[in-house]
Short mmCIF file of C-alpha atoms in Angstrom, two decimals:
data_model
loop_
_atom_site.label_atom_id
_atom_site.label_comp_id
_atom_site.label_asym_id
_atom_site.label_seq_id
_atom_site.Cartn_x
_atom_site.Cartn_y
_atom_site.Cartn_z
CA UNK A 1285 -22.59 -0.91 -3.75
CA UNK A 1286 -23.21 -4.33 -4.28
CA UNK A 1287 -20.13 -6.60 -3.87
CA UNK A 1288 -20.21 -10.47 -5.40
CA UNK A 1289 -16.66 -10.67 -5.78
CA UNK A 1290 -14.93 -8.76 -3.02
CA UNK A 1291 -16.41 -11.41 -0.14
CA UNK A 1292 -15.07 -14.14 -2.19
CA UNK A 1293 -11.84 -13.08 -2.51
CA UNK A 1294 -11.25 -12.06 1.14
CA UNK A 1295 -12.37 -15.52 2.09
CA UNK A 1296 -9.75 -17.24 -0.26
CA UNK A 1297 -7.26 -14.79 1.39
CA UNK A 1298 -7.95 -16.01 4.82
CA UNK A 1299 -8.07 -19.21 3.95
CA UNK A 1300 -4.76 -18.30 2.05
CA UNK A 1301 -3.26 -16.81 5.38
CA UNK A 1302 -3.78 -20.22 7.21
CA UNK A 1303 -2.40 -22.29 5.44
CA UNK A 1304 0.58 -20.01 5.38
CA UNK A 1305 0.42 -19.81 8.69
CA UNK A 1306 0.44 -16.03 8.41
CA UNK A 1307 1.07 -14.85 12.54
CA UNK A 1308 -1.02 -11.20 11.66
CA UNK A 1309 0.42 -8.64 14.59
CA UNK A 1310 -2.88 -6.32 15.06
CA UNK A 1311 -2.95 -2.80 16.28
CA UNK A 1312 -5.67 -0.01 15.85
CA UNK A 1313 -7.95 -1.55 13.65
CA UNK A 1314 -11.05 -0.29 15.82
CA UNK A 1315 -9.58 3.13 14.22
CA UNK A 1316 -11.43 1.87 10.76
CA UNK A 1317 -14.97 3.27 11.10
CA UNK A 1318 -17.68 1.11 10.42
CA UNK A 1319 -19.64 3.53 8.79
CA UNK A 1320 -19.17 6.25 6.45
CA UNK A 1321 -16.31 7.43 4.03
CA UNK A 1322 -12.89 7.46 5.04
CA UNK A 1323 -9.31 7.54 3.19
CA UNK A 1324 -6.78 5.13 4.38
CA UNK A 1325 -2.83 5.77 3.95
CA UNK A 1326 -0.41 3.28 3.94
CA UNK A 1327 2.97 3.11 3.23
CA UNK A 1328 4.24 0.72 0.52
CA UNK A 1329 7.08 -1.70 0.53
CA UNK A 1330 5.91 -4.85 -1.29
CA UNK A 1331 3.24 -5.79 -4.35
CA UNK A 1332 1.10 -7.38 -1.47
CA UNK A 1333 0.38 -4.48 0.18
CA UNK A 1334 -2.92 -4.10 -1.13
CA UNK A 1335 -3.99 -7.29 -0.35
CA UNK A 1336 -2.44 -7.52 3.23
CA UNK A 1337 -3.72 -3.53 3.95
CA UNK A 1338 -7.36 -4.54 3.30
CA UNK A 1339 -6.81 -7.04 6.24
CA UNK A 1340 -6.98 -3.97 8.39
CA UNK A 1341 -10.14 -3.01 7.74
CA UNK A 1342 -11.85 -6.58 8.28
CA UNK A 1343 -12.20 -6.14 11.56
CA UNK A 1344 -14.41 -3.24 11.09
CA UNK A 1345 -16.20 -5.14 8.17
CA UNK A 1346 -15.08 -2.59 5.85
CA UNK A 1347 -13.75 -3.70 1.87
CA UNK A 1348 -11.60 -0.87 1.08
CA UNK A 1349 -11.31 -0.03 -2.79
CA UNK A 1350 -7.44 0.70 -3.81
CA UNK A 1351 -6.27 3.15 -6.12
CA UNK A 1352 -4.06 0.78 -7.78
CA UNK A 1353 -1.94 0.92 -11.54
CA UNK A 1354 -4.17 1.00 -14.33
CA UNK A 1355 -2.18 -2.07 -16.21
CA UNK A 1356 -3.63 -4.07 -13.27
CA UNK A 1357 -6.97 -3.95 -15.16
CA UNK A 1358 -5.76 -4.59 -18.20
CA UNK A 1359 -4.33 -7.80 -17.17
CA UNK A 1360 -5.91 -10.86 -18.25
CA UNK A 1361 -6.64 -12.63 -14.90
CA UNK A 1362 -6.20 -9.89 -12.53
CA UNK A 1363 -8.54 -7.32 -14.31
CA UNK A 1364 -11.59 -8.96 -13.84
CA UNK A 1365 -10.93 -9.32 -10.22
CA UNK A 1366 -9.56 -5.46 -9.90
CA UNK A 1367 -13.06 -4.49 -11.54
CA UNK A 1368 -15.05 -6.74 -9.50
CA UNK A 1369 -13.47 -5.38 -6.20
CA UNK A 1370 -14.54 -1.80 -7.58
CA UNK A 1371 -10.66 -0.69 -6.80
CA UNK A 1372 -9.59 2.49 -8.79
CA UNK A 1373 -7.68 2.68 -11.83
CA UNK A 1374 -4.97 5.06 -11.61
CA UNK A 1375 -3.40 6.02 -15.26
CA UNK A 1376 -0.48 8.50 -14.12
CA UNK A 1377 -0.86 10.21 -17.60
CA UNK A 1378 -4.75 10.98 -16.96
CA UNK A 1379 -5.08 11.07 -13.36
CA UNK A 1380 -7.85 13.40 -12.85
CA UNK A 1381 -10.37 10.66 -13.70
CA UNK A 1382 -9.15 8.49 -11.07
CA UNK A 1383 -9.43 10.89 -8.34
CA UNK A 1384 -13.40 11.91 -9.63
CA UNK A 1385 -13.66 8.26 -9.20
CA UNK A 1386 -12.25 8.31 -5.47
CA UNK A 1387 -14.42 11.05 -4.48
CA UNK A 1388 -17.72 9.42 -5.62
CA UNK A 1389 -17.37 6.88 -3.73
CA UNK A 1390 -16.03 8.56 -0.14
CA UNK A 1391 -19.14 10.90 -1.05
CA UNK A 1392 -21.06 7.40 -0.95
CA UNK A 1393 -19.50 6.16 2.31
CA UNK A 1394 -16.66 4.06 0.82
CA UNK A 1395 -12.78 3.56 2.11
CA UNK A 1396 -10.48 4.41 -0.41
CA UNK A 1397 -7.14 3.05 0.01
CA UNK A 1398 -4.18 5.28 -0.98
CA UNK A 1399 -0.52 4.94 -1.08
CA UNK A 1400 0.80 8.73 -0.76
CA UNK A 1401 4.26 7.19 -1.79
CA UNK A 1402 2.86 6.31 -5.10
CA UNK A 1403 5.61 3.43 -5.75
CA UNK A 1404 7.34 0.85 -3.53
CA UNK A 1405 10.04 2.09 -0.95
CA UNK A 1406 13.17 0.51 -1.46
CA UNK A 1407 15.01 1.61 1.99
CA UNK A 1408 11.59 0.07 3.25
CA UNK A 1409 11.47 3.60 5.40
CA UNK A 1410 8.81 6.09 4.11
CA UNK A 1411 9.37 8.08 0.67
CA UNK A 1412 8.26 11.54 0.19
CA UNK A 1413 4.40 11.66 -0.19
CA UNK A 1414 2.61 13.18 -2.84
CA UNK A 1415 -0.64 15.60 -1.36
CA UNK A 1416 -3.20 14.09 -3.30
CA UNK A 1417 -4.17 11.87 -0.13
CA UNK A 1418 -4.94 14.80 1.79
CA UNK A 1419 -6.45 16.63 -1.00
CA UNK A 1420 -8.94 14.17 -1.90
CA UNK A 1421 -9.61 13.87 1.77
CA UNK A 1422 -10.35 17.62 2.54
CA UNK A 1423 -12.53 17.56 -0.87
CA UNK A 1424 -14.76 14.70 -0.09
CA UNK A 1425 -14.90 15.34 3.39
CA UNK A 1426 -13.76 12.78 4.94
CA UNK A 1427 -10.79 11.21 7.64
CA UNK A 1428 -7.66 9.94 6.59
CA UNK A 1429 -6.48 7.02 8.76
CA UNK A 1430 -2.88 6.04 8.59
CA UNK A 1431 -1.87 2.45 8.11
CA UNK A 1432 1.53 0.56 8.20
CA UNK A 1433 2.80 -2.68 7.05
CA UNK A 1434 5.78 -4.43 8.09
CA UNK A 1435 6.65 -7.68 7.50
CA UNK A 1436 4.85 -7.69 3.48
CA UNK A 1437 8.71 -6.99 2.04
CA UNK A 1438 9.66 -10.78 2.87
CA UNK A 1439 7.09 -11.90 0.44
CA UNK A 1440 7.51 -10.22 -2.28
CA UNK A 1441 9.01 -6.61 -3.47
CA UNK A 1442 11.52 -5.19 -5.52
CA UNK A 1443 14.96 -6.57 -6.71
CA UNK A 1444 13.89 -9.88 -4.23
CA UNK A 1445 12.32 -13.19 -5.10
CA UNK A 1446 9.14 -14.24 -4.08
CA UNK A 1447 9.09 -15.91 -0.63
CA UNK A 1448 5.84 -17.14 0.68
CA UNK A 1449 7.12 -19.40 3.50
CA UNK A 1450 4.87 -20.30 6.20
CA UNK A 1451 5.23 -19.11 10.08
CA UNK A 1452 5.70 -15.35 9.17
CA UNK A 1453 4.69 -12.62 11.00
CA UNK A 1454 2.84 -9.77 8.80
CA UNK A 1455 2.48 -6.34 11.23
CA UNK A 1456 -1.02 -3.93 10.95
CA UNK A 1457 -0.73 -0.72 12.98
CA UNK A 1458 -3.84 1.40 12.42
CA UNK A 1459 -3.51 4.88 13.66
CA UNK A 1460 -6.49 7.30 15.26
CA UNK A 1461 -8.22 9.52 12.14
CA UNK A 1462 -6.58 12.22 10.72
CA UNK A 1463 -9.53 15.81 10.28
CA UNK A 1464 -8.34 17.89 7.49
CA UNK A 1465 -10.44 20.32 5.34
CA UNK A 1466 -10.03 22.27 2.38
CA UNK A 1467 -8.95 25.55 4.44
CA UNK A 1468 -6.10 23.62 5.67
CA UNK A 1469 -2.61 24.04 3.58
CA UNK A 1470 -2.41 20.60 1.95
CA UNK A 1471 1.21 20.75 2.05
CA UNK A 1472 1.58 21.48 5.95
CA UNK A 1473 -1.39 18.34 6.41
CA UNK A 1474 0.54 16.33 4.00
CA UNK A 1475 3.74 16.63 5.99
CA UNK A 1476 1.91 15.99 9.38
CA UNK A 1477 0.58 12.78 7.61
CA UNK A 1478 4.00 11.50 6.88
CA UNK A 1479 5.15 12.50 10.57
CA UNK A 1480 2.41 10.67 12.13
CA UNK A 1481 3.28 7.56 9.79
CA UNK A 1482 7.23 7.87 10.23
CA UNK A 1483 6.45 7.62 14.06
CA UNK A 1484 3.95 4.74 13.55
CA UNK A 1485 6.69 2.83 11.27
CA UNK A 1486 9.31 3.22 13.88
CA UNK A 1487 7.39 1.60 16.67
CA UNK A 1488 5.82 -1.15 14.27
CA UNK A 1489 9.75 -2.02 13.60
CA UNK A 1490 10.85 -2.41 17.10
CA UNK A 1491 7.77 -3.77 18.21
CA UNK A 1492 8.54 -6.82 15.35
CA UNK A 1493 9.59 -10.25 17.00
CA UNK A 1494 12.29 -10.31 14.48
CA UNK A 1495 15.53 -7.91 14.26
CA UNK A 1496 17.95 -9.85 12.57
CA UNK A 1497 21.38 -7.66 12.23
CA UNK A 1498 22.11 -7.08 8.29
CA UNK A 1499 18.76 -8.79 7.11
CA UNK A 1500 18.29 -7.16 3.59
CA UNK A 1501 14.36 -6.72 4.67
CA UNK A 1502 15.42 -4.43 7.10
CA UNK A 1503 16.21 -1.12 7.00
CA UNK A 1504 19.97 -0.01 7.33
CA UNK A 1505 18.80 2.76 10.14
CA UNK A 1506 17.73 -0.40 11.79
CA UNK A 1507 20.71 -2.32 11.56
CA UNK A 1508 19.57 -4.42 7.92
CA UNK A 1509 21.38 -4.26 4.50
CA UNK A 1510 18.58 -2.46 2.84
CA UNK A 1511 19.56 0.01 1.04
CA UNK A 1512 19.35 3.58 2.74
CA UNK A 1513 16.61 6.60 1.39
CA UNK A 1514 19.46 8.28 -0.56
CA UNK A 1515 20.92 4.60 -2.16
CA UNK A 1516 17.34 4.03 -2.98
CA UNK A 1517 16.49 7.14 -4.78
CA UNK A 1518 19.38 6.29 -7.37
CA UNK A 1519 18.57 3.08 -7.64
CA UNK A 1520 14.47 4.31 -8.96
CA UNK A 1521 16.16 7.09 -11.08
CA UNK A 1522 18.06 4.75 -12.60
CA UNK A 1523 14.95 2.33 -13.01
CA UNK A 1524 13.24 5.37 -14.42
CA UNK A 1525 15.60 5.75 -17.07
CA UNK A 1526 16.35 2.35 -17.94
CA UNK A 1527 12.30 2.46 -18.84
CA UNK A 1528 12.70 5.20 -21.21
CA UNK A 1529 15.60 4.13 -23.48
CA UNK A 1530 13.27 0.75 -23.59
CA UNK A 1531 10.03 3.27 -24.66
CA UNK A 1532 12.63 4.88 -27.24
CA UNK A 1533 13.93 1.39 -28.61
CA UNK A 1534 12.35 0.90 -32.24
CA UNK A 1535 9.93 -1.96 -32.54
CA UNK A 1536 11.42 -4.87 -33.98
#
């Protein structure tokens, strides 16, 4: 696949990262094969993730296409770059196109980037995970390597302002490749996934220089203000609904 706008982009990134000063905590990344298909999982607690989770893969001099919300190609300046990057429009009403998508290219030895969460954690801790990450894993015969962030939340993510100060510290933990095939109950891999990455979160968290006590980046199990999994569920319920009295308002 020919790529004229993905090098580009990572470059202005970088370039982006020093002058923020960006302090990048590696771990794993020689998990990201250089060759060959693979689907990477990663949890999701900011709108940057997809741009900080690529940085994983650099080191293996991989570009890793996201599956990322359709309105993001649809948008005047960041549709052109979406389609350049070859990510993956996903339209939650038509989804099956999407994942045909995903599987041609991990047939054609691409990394597909995946968020089993499907929206932004708001306890910051992991969500439940939808199977389709495993699924489309088994299908197209390939690994699925776990990924976490820490550290994205401070920049930018729900119900917070945008803060890009300089001097902070954005964590990449790369786990060893998950096998799974389609004889393997996608449910039972699923939840092994989101073991694997609960474990991987916890030691990214206490392995981060900062802790500050009642922080509202960090999670309350951790000693933040965040809110906790069962204060965050209500809160996107109630975000759910608030979007469908606004879809039943008449137009004006």
């Amino acid at each position: 696949m020919r790529d004229f706008v993905y090098p580009p982009v990572v470059g202005i990134a970088r370039t982006a990262f020093k002058v923020l000063d960006v302090n990048f905590q590696l771990s794993g990344t020689e998990n990201v094969p250089r060759t060959g298909g693979a689907v990477i999982a990663l949890n999701h607690i900011s709108y940057v993730d997809f741009v900080l989770g690529g940085y994983g893969a650099v080191p293996s001099k991989r570009l890793v296409r996201f599956m990322a919300k359709e309105v993001l190609f649809r948008n005047r300046w960041s549709g052109p770059l979406m389609r350049g990057m070859h990510h993956i429009p996903v339209d939650r009403g038509a989804g099956a196109a999407s994942y045909e998508q995903a599987l041609r290219l991990l047939r054609a030895g691409e990394v597909v980037g995946v968020f089993p969460e499907a929206t932004i954690s708001r306890s910051f801790e992991l969500k439940e995970f939808k199977s389709g990450t495993v699924r489309m894993a088994a299908e197209a015969g390939v690994p699925v390597i776990p990924l976490i962030l820490w550290g994205t939340q401070r920049m930018f993510t729900k119900d917070h302002p945008k803060d890009f100060s300089r001097h902070r510290t954005i964590a990449i933990t790369v786990g060893t490749p998950m096998a799974v095939s389609t004889d393997d109950d996608p449910v039972a891999a699923t939840a092994v996934l989101r073991s694997k990455m609960a474990e991987m979160l916890d030691d990214t968290i206490r392995a981060y220089p900062e802790q500050p006590p009642g922080a509202w980046w960090l999670p309350a199990a951790y000693g933040g203000s965040a809110p906790t999994p069962e204060e965050a569920d209500r809160m996107d319920r109630e975000e759910l609904a608030r979007r469908a009295e606004r879809r039943q308002e008449p137009r004006q």
